[in-house]
XYZ file of N, CA and C in Angstrom:
693
model
N -95.801 -2.211 1.396
C -97.341 -2.492 2.258
C -97.998 -2.378 1.042
N -99.053 -3.045 0.577
C -100.074 -2.582 -0.465
C -101.047 -1.478 0.676
N -102.456 -0.723 -0.892
C -102.406 0.645 0.050
C -103.810 -0.148 0.353
N -104.549 0.545 1.738
C -105.582 -0.204 2.790
C -106.490 0.908 2.523
N -106.593 2.183 2.197
C -107.453 3.813 1.653
C -107.068 3.858 0.840
N -107.921 5.173 -0.362
C -107.777 5.291 -1.738
C -108.852 6.499 -1.035
N -109.077 7.592 -1.218
C -109.734 8.973 -1.612
C -109.211 9.397 -3.474
N -110.081 9.426 -4.090
C -110.354 9.846 -5.473
C -111.361 10.735 -5.845
N -110.498 11.850 -5.589
C -111.055 13.239 -5.930
C -112.846 13.396 -4.858
N -112.894 13.210 -3.927
C -113.687 13.161 -2.754
C -113.911 14.084 -2.837
N -115.314 15.005 -2.730
C -115.596 16.627 -2.647
C -116.813 15.762 -1.409
N -116.941 16.809 -0.380
C -117.687 16.372 0.531
C -118.354 18.169 0.344
N -120.067 18.381 0.163
C -120.059 19.233 0.806
C -121.831 19.598 1.921
N -121.421 20.507 2.060
C -122.357 19.864 3.182
C -123.923 21.147 2.784
N -124.905 20.709 3.780
C -126.313 21.223 3.077
C -126.551 23.516 2.543
N -125.435 24.159 3.579
C -125.232 25.286 3.358
C -124.592 25.475 2.306
N -124.159 24.764 2.154
C -122.981 25.293 0.391
C -121.632 24.889 0.414
N -121.711 24.839 2.262
C -119.628 24.495 2.345
C -119.241 23.697 1.865
N -118.252 24.301 1.483
C -117.714 22.835 1.168
C -116.620 21.694 3.388
N -116.412 21.085 2.842
C -115.924 20.047 4.148
C -114.648 20.293 3.517
N -114.440 18.564 1.986
C -113.424 18.990 1.423
C -113.684 18.825 0.075
N -112.582 19.319 -0.629
C -112.536 19.619 -1.780
C -111.637 18.621 -3.012
N -111.634 18.225 -3.315
C -111.058 16.925 -4.882
C -110.129 16.732 -3.923
N -110.736 15.835 -2.774
C -109.092 15.105 -1.957
C -109.169 13.734 -2.993
N -107.512 13.823 -3.033
C -106.842 12.140 -3.458
C -105.617 12.149 -1.907
N -105.623 10.718 -2.453
C -105.063 10.673 -1.180
C -105.238 8.539 -0.355
N -103.695 8.756 -0.851
C -103.840 6.993 0.335
C -103.064 7.321 1.273
N -103.819 5.621 1.907
C -102.667 5.619 3.464
C -102.190 4.046 2.776
N -101.472 3.524 2.938
C -101.497 2.370 3.097
C -101.083 1.365 4.548
N -101.273 0.639 4.758
C -101.728 -0.774 6.037
C -100.666 -0.767 6.310
N -101.075 -0.198 7.886
C -99.472 -0.587 8.589
C -99.159 1.331 9.177
N -99.562 2.242 8.543
C -98.991 3.584 7.720
C -100.083 4.676 9.760
N -99.269 5.037 10.290
C -99.740 6.351 11.132
C -99.626 7.715 11.079
N -101.069 8.653 10.926
C -100.827 8.836 9.786
C -101.827 10.625 11.227
N -101.021 11.601 10.471
C -101.657 12.164 11.508
C -102.190 13.997 10.391
N -103.296 13.943 10.572
C -104.292 14.998 10.004
C -104.306 15.982 11.286
N -103.708 17.276 10.069
C -104.149 19.017 10.897
C -104.321 19.869 9.912
N -104.751 20.679 11.080
C -105.044 21.954 10.923
C -105.417 23.474 11.135
N -106.059 23.772 11.004
C -106.613 24.547 12.005
C -108.198 24.684 11.641
N -109.262 25.010 12.640
C -110.882 24.216 12.551
C -111.558 24.358 12.063
N -111.980 23.381 10.922
C -113.106 23.761 9.732
C -111.833 23.964 8.319
N -110.965 23.207 8.791
C -110.271 22.973 7.663
C -110.097 21.872 7.294
N -111.053 20.851 7.176
C -110.848 19.669 6.068
C -111.079 18.332 7.061
N -110.237 17.198 8.738
C -110.310 16.509 8.887
C -110.748 16.361 9.691
N -112.324 16.968 10.132
C -112.984 15.953 11.180
C -114.070 14.634 9.270
N -114.328 16.278 8.562
C -115.592 15.713 7.331
C -114.690 13.915 6.780
N -112.981 14.457 6.537
C -112.450 13.692 6.694
C -112.247 11.526 7.685
N -111.901 12.174 8.922
C -112.924 11.216 9.044
C -114.329 11.274 9.655
N -115.342 11.397 9.435
C -116.458 10.710 9.149
C -116.747 10.296 7.861
N -115.970 10.247 7.467
C -116.050 9.596 6.051
C -115.591 8.020 5.674
N -114.492 8.696 6.656
C -114.481 7.207 7.400
C -114.383 6.150 8.110
N -115.814 6.612 8.327
C -115.895 6.083 9.673
C -117.375 5.592 9.600
N -117.745 6.310 8.225
C -119.652 6.041 7.640
C -120.569 6.890 7.970
N -120.318 8.115 9.001
C -120.569 9.025 9.558
C -121.740 9.564 8.230
N -121.270 10.187 7.663
C -121.679 11.404 5.927
C -120.353 10.172 4.450
N -121.326 10.919 4.300
C -121.028 9.793 2.820
C -120.342 11.681 1.436
N -119.838 11.203 0.988
C -119.252 11.961 0.173
C -119.826 12.789 -1.106
N -119.346 13.291 -1.354
C -121.095 14.703 -2.330
C -120.327 13.295 -3.728
N -118.711 14.007 -3.664
C -118.338 13.117 -4.929
C -117.447 12.336 -4.516
N -116.302 12.388 -6.189
C -115.289 11.385 -5.539
C -115.963 9.216 -4.485
N -114.768 8.512 -4.888
C -114.756 7.250 -4.510
C -114.363 7.134 -2.939
N -114.626 6.460 -2.807
C -113.718 5.830 -1.442
C -113.431 4.488 -1.260
N -112.401 4.193 -1.650
C -111.818 2.783 -0.888
C -111.202 2.538 0.600
N -111.572 1.600 0.681
C -111.599 0.787 2.288
C -111.219 -0.742 2.389
N -110.004 -1.005 1.992
C -109.763 -2.609 2.472
C -110.315 -3.617 1.474
N -110.482 -2.777 -0.390
C -110.587 -2.833 -0.729
C -112.517 -3.023 -1.228
N -113.109 -2.247 -0.613
C -114.031 -1.968 -0.009
C -115.115 -0.154 -0.373
N -115.859 -0.615 -0.974
C -115.615 1.143 -1.906
C -117.936 1.791 -1.555
N -116.781 2.716 -0.417
C -117.579 3.150 0.404
C -119.103 3.006 -0.106
N -118.845 4.441 -2.036
C -120.461 5.262 -1.683
C -120.997 3.813 -1.998
N -120.910 3.387 -2.744
C -121.613 1.724 -2.211
C -122.013 0.728 -1.036
N -121.387 0.590 -0.427
C -121.921 -0.625 -0.075
C -122.834 -0.302 1.057
N -123.539 -1.547 0.711
C -125.312 -1.355 1.876
C -125.534 -1.589 2.817
N -126.636 -0.672 3.600
C -127.479 -0.996 4.918
C -126.501 -2.158 5.688
N -126.834 -3.379 4.660
C -126.695 -4.913 5.266
C -124.965 -5.499 5.425
N -124.829 -4.311 4.589
C -122.766 -4.937 4.690
C -122.144 -3.465 5.464
N -123.216 -2.746 5.515
C -122.491 -2.054 6.178
C -121.845 -2.493 8.329
N -122.444 -2.876 8.915
C -121.651 -3.660 10.997
C -120.410 -4.142 9.523
N -120.658 -4.788 8.636
C -119.086 -5.840 8.380
C -117.987 -4.664 8.231
N -118.235 -3.891 7.568
C -116.972 -2.657 7.507
C -116.716 -1.944 8.660
N -117.424 -1.238 9.702
C -116.905 -1.302 10.333
C -116.476 -1.741 11.592
N -116.679 -2.899 11.459
C -115.615 -4.048 12.264
C -114.371 -3.856 11.640
N -114.131 -3.531 10.815
C -111.901 -3.386 10.380
C -111.481 -2.212 10.936
N -113.134 -1.333 12.354
C -112.364 0.300 12.961
C -112.389 0.212 13.733
N -111.063 1.176 14.605
C -111.413 0.962 15.759
C -111.795 2.384 16.250
N -113.202 2.959 16.422
C -112.812 4.587 16.497
C -113.841 4.606 17.974
N -112.205 5.841 17.833
C -111.497 6.559 19.111
C -111.772 8.279 18.793
N -114.121 8.708 19.352
C -114.203 9.869 19.708
C -115.032 10.435 20.427
N -114.942 11.768 20.907
C -115.206 12.374 21.451
C -116.279 12.215 21.971
N -117.660 12.553 20.919
C -118.797 11.239 21.143
C -119.789 10.461 22.239
N -118.294 9.229 21.118
C -118.486 8.117 21.877
C -118.517 7.457 23.370
N -118.377 7.658 23.876
C -118.488 6.996 25.750
C -118.477 6.173 26.439
N -118.140 5.932 27.221
C -118.690 4.881 28.825
C -119.441 4.943 29.213
N -120.820 3.910 28.752
C -121.483 3.188 29.163
C -121.547 3.556 30.771
N -121.726 5.246 31.617
C -121.125 5.357 33.609
C -122.306 3.978 33.664
N -123.282 3.135 33.161
C -124.220 2.469 34.496
C -123.547 1.058 34.555
N -122.188 0.585 33.532
C -121.941 -0.259 33.649
C -120.174 -0.523 33.764
N -118.928 -1.359 34.131
C -118.135 -1.735 33.995
C -117.502 -1.975 33.149
N -116.138 -1.259 33.787
C -115.076 -1.403 32.478
C -115.338 -2.761 31.673
N -115.012 -3.541 32.162
C -115.526 -5.202 31.236
C -116.602 -5.053 30.713
N -118.106 -4.755 31.051
C -119.330 -4.873 30.077
C -118.652 -3.805 29.425
N -118.503 -3.253 29.449
C -118.609 -1.335 28.503
C -116.921 -2.337 26.802
N -115.907 -2.374 27.358
C -115.626 -3.627 27.044
C -116.357 -4.982 25.716
N -117.203 -5.616 26.589
C -118.060 -6.888 26.053
C -119.516 -5.985 25.427
N -119.807 -5.478 25.301
C -120.937 -4.749 24.540
C -120.434 -4.866 24.189
N -119.076 -4.206 23.481
C -118.534 -3.931 21.881
C -118.353 -4.986 20.818
N -117.956 -6.208 22.422
C -117.793 -7.135 20.932
C -118.779 -7.668 20.751
N -120.113 -7.539 21.542
C -121.458 -8.626 21.634
C -122.099 -8.073 19.977
N -121.162 -6.126 20.238
C -122.043 -5.393 19.131
C -121.780 -6.552 17.314
N -120.798 -6.715 17.295
C -120.043 -7.586 16.378
C -119.955 -8.695 16.378
N -120.993 -9.733 17.518
C -121.612 -10.885 17.115
C -120.430 -12.014 18.347
N -119.402 -11.521 18.275
C -118.242 -12.758 19.129
C -118.059 -13.203 19.515
N -118.168 -13.965 20.990
C -118.554 -15.666 21.234
C -117.958 -15.234 22.495
N -119.067 -15.998 23.284
C -118.671 -15.675 24.973
C -117.052 -16.012 24.895
N -116.543 -16.802 24.298
C -114.424 -17.160 24.934
C -113.531 -15.909 23.988
N -114.232 -15.679 23.445
C -113.615 -14.805 22.277
C -113.427 -13.595 23.087
N -114.427 -13.621 24.069
C -114.856 -12.112 24.605
C -114.068 -11.757 25.801
N -113.964 -13.105 26.517
C -113.036 -13.419 27.428
C -111.632 -13.834 27.661
N -111.620 -13.677 26.287
C -110.032 -14.463 26.377
C -109.055 -12.689 25.316
N -109.864 -11.549 24.229
C -110.222 -10.906 24.022
C -110.022 -9.373 25.169
N -110.395 -9.203 26.451
C -110.156 -8.022 26.336
C -109.927 -8.158 28.251
N -109.001 -8.918 28.819
C -108.038 -8.159 28.893
C -107.050 -8.540 28.202
N -106.519 -8.889 27.515
C -105.405 -8.367 26.210
C -105.511 -7.264 26.458
N -106.521 -6.391 25.428
C -106.976 -5.258 25.581
C -106.652 -3.987 26.095
N -107.030 -4.189 27.450
C -107.079 -3.977 28.863
C -105.586 -3.623 29.326
N -104.822 -5.069 28.660
C -103.568 -5.261 29.458
C -102.296 -4.104 28.320
N -102.898 -4.347 27.144
C -102.522 -3.227 25.984
C -102.068 -1.999 26.534
N -103.676 -1.192 26.905
C -103.331 -0.174 27.427
C -102.821 0.148 29.070
N -102.406 -1.047 29.975
C -102.317 -1.236 31.402
C -103.244 -0.690 32.166
N -105.416 -0.644 32.011
C -106.153 -0.791 32.595
C -106.165 -2.613 33.434
N -105.641 -3.201 33.119
C -106.255 -3.944 33.882
C -106.584 -4.373 34.413
N -106.393 -3.591 35.808
C -106.739 -3.861 37.133
C -107.922 -2.794 37.260
N -108.359 -1.537 36.056
C -109.789 -0.848 36.621
C -110.493 -1.677 35.367
N -110.532 -3.304 35.629
C -111.501 -3.716 34.656
C -112.754 -3.944 35.402
N -112.999 -4.232 36.701
C -114.098 -4.340 37.490
C -115.299 -2.919 37.885
N -113.946 -1.378 37.927
C -113.635 -0.398 37.850
C -115.838 0.159 37.033
N -116.557 1.309 37.631
C -116.551 2.550 36.898
C -116.414 3.414 35.827
N -117.044 3.809 34.832
C -116.416 4.418 34.925
C -116.277 5.781 35.409
N -116.783 5.941 36.710
C -117.035 7.844 37.745
C -115.739 7.889 38.373
N -115.554 6.156 38.295
C -114.658 6.032 38.928
C -112.749 6.323 39.267
N -113.194 6.778 37.373
C -111.680 6.785 36.235
C -111.693 8.724 36.486
N -110.117 8.953 36.103
C -109.892 9.875 35.583
C -109.566 10.202 34.258
N -109.740 10.935 33.597
C -109.866 11.150 32.532
C -108.640 11.131 30.913
N -108.185 10.363 32.197
C -106.126 9.711 30.584
C -107.041 8.018 31.777
N -107.441 7.981 32.209
C -107.828 6.695 32.772
C -108.689 6.737 31.487
N -109.859 7.243 31.640
C -111.183 6.326 30.995
C -110.773 6.305 28.791
N -110.283 7.822 29.137
C -108.876 7.445 27.636
C -108.366 6.224 27.366
N -107.541 5.387 28.025
C -107.705 4.637 27.603
C -108.152 3.569 27.529
N -109.207 3.717 28.506
C -109.862 2.418 28.460
C -111.435 2.886 26.671
N -111.146 4.051 26.441
C -112.045 3.524 25.171
C -110.324 2.908 24.099
N -109.509 3.395 24.532
C -108.258 2.745 23.638
C -109.234 1.458 23.477
N -108.636 1.354 24.321
C -108.593 -0.653 24.931
C -110.336 -1.019 23.984
N -111.779 -0.139 24.486
C -112.554 -0.311 23.396
C -112.275 -1.303 21.507
N -111.581 0.756 21.325
C -111.683 0.816 19.738
C -110.160 -0.608 20.131
N -109.467 -1.342 20.211
C -108.776 -2.237 20.256
C -109.664 -3.622 20.079
N -110.072 -4.022 20.938
C -110.844 -5.163 21.471
C -111.418 -6.216 20.810
N -111.747 -5.857 19.802
C -112.051 -6.426 17.584
C -111.418 -6.828 16.944
N -109.970 -6.097 17.596
C -108.246 -6.780 16.186
C -108.885 -6.035 15.236
N -109.300 -4.492 15.009
C -109.855 -4.201 12.966
C -108.273 -3.443 12.775
N -108.568 -2.799 11.928
C -107.126 -2.722 10.765
C -106.057 -1.397 10.897
N -108.153 -0.530 10.903
C -107.604 0.940 11.317
C -108.294 1.159 13.188
N -106.980 1.965 13.479
C -107.621 2.547 14.072
C -107.528 4.179 13.876
N -108.958 5.690 13.848
C -108.787 6.444 14.166
C -109.407 7.379 15.105
N -108.933 8.128 15.496
C -109.390 9.060 16.510
C -109.234 10.793 16.043
N -110.189 11.411 16.894
C -110.442 12.400 16.780
C -109.920 13.229 17.568
N -109.655 14.315 17.748
C -108.929 15.232 18.873
C -108.186 14.218 19.821
N -107.690 13.100 20.143
C -107.924 12.218 21.363
C -107.441 13.323 22.662
N -106.347 14.462 22.281
C -106.361 14.412 23.639
C -106.109 15.966 23.788
N -107.808 16.253 23.477
C -107.673 17.707 23.562
C -108.866 18.140 25.152
N -108.510 17.144 26.165
C -109.110 17.471 27.458
C -108.514 17.030 27.891
N -106.916 16.521 28.253
C -106.433 15.964 28.716
C -104.416 16.620 28.752
N -103.508 16.725 30.279
C -103.420 16.896 30.314
C -102.481 17.185 30.105
N -101.443 17.468 29.815
C -99.987 16.950 29.239
C -98.471 16.347 28.911
N -98.808 14.848 30.617
C -98.681 14.098 30.829
C -99.345 13.301 30.344
N -100.706 12.939 30.124
C -101.886 12.301 29.755
C -101.622 11.743 28.804
N -101.354 13.182 28.118
C -101.524 13.629 26.558
C -99.938 12.222 25.861
N -99.161 13.081 27.112
C -97.774 11.975 25.773
C -98.310 9.941 26.139
N -98.687 10.150 27.091
C -98.775 8.403 27.506
C -99.819 8.320 26.479
N -100.358 9.236 25.686
C -101.812 8.464 25.342
C -101.091 8.230 23.547
N -99.805 9.497 23.588
C -100.102 9.532 21.535
C -98.476 7.875 21.618
N -97.942 8.250 22.650
C -97.210 6.450 22.948
C -97.615 5.578 23.087
N -98.793 5.472 24.044
C -99.800 3.952 23.475
C -100.191 3.475 22.001
N -100.734 5.396 21.223
C -100.728 4.809 19.622
C -99.941 4.365 18.934
N -98.759 4.344 19.384
C -97.237 4.309 18.562
C -96.991 2.741 19.118
N -97.913 2.835 20.548
C -97.181 0.278 19.992
C -98.062 -0.203 19.310
N -99.949 0.307 19.712
C -101.121 -0.480 18.152
C -100.168 -0.436 16.752
N -100.111 1.118 16.771
C -98.914 0.840 15.222
C -98.208 0.005 14.899
N -97.085 -0.403 15.905
C -96.702 -1.088 16.079
C -96.606 -2.660 15.513
N -98.160 -2.670 15.785
C -99.193 -3.947 16.540
C -100.052 -4.258 14.403
N -99.163 -3.140 13.681
C -99.345 -3.694 12.280
C -100.855 -3.280 12.533
N -101.272 -2.510 13.450
C -103.269 -1.052 13.578
C -102.310 -0.198 12.633
N -102.795 -0.427 11.828
C -102.948 1.397 11.245
C -104.225 2.957 12.095
N -102.348 4.014 12.120
C -103.730 5.033 13.014
C -103.747 6.680 11.827
N -105.572 6.645 12.847
C -105.374 7.467 11.638
C -106.077 8.689 12.773
N -105.097 10.104 13.023
C -105.441 10.667 14.253
C -105.549 12.435 13.792
N -106.817 12.793 14.193
C -106.586 14.268 14.111
C -106.692 14.792 14.856
N -106.047 16.244 14.530
C -104.872 16.650 15.909
C -105.118 18.563 15.976
N -104.976 18.716 16.984
C -103.992 20.142 16.536
C -102.940 20.520 17.792
N -101.992 19.745 18.222
C -101.679 18.747 19.320
C -100.087 18.555 18.944
N -99.757 19.899 18.361
C -98.250 19.860 18.193
C -98.013 19.374 17.874
N -97.262 19.723 19.697
C -95.750 18.866 20.397
C -95.672 18.174 20.301
N -97.237 17.088 20.109
C -96.876 15.835 20.110
C -96.521 15.628 18.515
N -97.054 15.607 17.420
C -96.758 15.509 15.641
C -95.220 15.652 15.364
N -95.335 16.490 16.666
C -93.522 17.022 16.040
C -92.369 16.354 16.495
N -93.229 15.560 17.889
C -92.218 14.211 18.997
C -92.570 12.741 18.556
N -93.057 13.233 17.571
C -93.791 11.922 16.847
C -92.924 11.267 15.640
N -92.882 12.280 14.565
C -91.817 12.264 13.089
C -93.079 11.231 12.810
N -94.067 11.138 12.762
C -95.003 10.075 11.505
C -95.542 10.941 10.507
N -96.476 10.471 8.964
C -97.016 11.112 8.087
C -98.116 12.223 8.390
N -97.418 13.381 8.388
C -98.342 14.268 8.780
C -99.086 14.834 7.272
N -100.585 15.172 6.881
C -101.394 15.473 6.674
C -101.927 16.861 6.663
N -101.188 17.987 6.228
C -101.851 18.976 6.456
C -103.438 19.288 5.661
N -103.936 20.535 6.123
C -104.874 20.252 5.379
C -105.479 22.560 6.220
N -106.214 22.511 3.988
C -106.658 23.856 4.945
C -107.946 23.990 3.925
N -108.402 24.962 4.463
C -110.155 24.912 3.883
C -110.526 23.877 2.893
N -110.373 23.099 3.026
C -110.793 21.649 2.824
C -109.760 21.264 1.489
N -109.197 21.471 1.301
C -107.920 20.772 0.716
C -106.486 20.629 1.100
N -106.016 19.275 0.882
C -104.289 19.193 0.820
C -102.956 20.074 0.405
N -102.746 20.787 1.797
C -101.761 21.300 1.464
C -100.468 21.392 1.156
N -100.147 20.346 2.613
C -98.978 19.342 2.218
C -99.192 17.490 3.001
N -97.871 17.174 2.482
C -98.119 15.212 2.855
C -96.814 14.782 2.524
N -96.644 14.736 4.317
C -94.859 15.052 4.408
C -94.814 13.867 5.623
N -93.828 12.825 5.124
C -92.922 12.038 5.971
C -92.508 11.584 6.632
N -92.794 11.835 8.381
C -91.380 12.043 8.733
C -91.963 13.386 8.942
N -93.117 13.798 8.753
C -92.666 15.414 9.173
C -92.914 15.468 10.820
N -93.412 16.830 11.284
C -93.638 17.482 12.146
C -95.173 19.103 11.251
N -95.806 19.078 12.482
C -96.653 20.683 12.005
C -97.008 21.671 11.843
N -97.566 21.340 10.213
C -96.976 22.776 9.891
C -95.883 22.322 8.697
N -95.813 21.781 8.484
C -94.805 21.541 7.427
C -95.515 21.269 6.146
N -95.728 21.614 5.213
C -96.172 21.493 3.993
C -95.164 21.461 2.537
N -93.510 21.122 1.763
C -92.981 20.603 1.928
C -92.906 19.529 1.034
């Protein structure tokens, strides 16, 4: 498999002079499933936010799908975001729009045609088992259902990469297990999945690649690993 993501000696220093990450180098292949684990402040969210382009590195290079993010112009940035499906606690559904309309807005933002929208939305909702909720409003959905809609919105534009930050933080065990199973299904479609999480039990069950962070540095990087493995 080709290398899809490269961090080359990347550091991020915040305005308070604290390191988010320090001199991190890593490679993620096309089709990988990666858990980023570690305590709060270890650097997980910094890596996520660097990948989404919400922040820029202080030093080092980040290459995603052959694009050097450091040199990406404002004009080219929307093109880059098209290859990403982002699931973040801050990226909420619009309350006064139906499920269908929420996904439609995500597709219109990337310039998709009406025909493509009408085809893609039922497929995305079907992938997460939410087809029957197409005309519902967010306030009528459970927490687990809302997260499934967020997943559908993330995949509706057929991204190369799904990025999720603490996806199970506000869900019960059964809903969390269901969501992690859906991430695995999405990965089986060939989409690279990167999840920052504290959910030890699910990391241990799934036995995917586990990158352990501590104080902004990589402490361990284990294929088919468990939470906290550093060999």
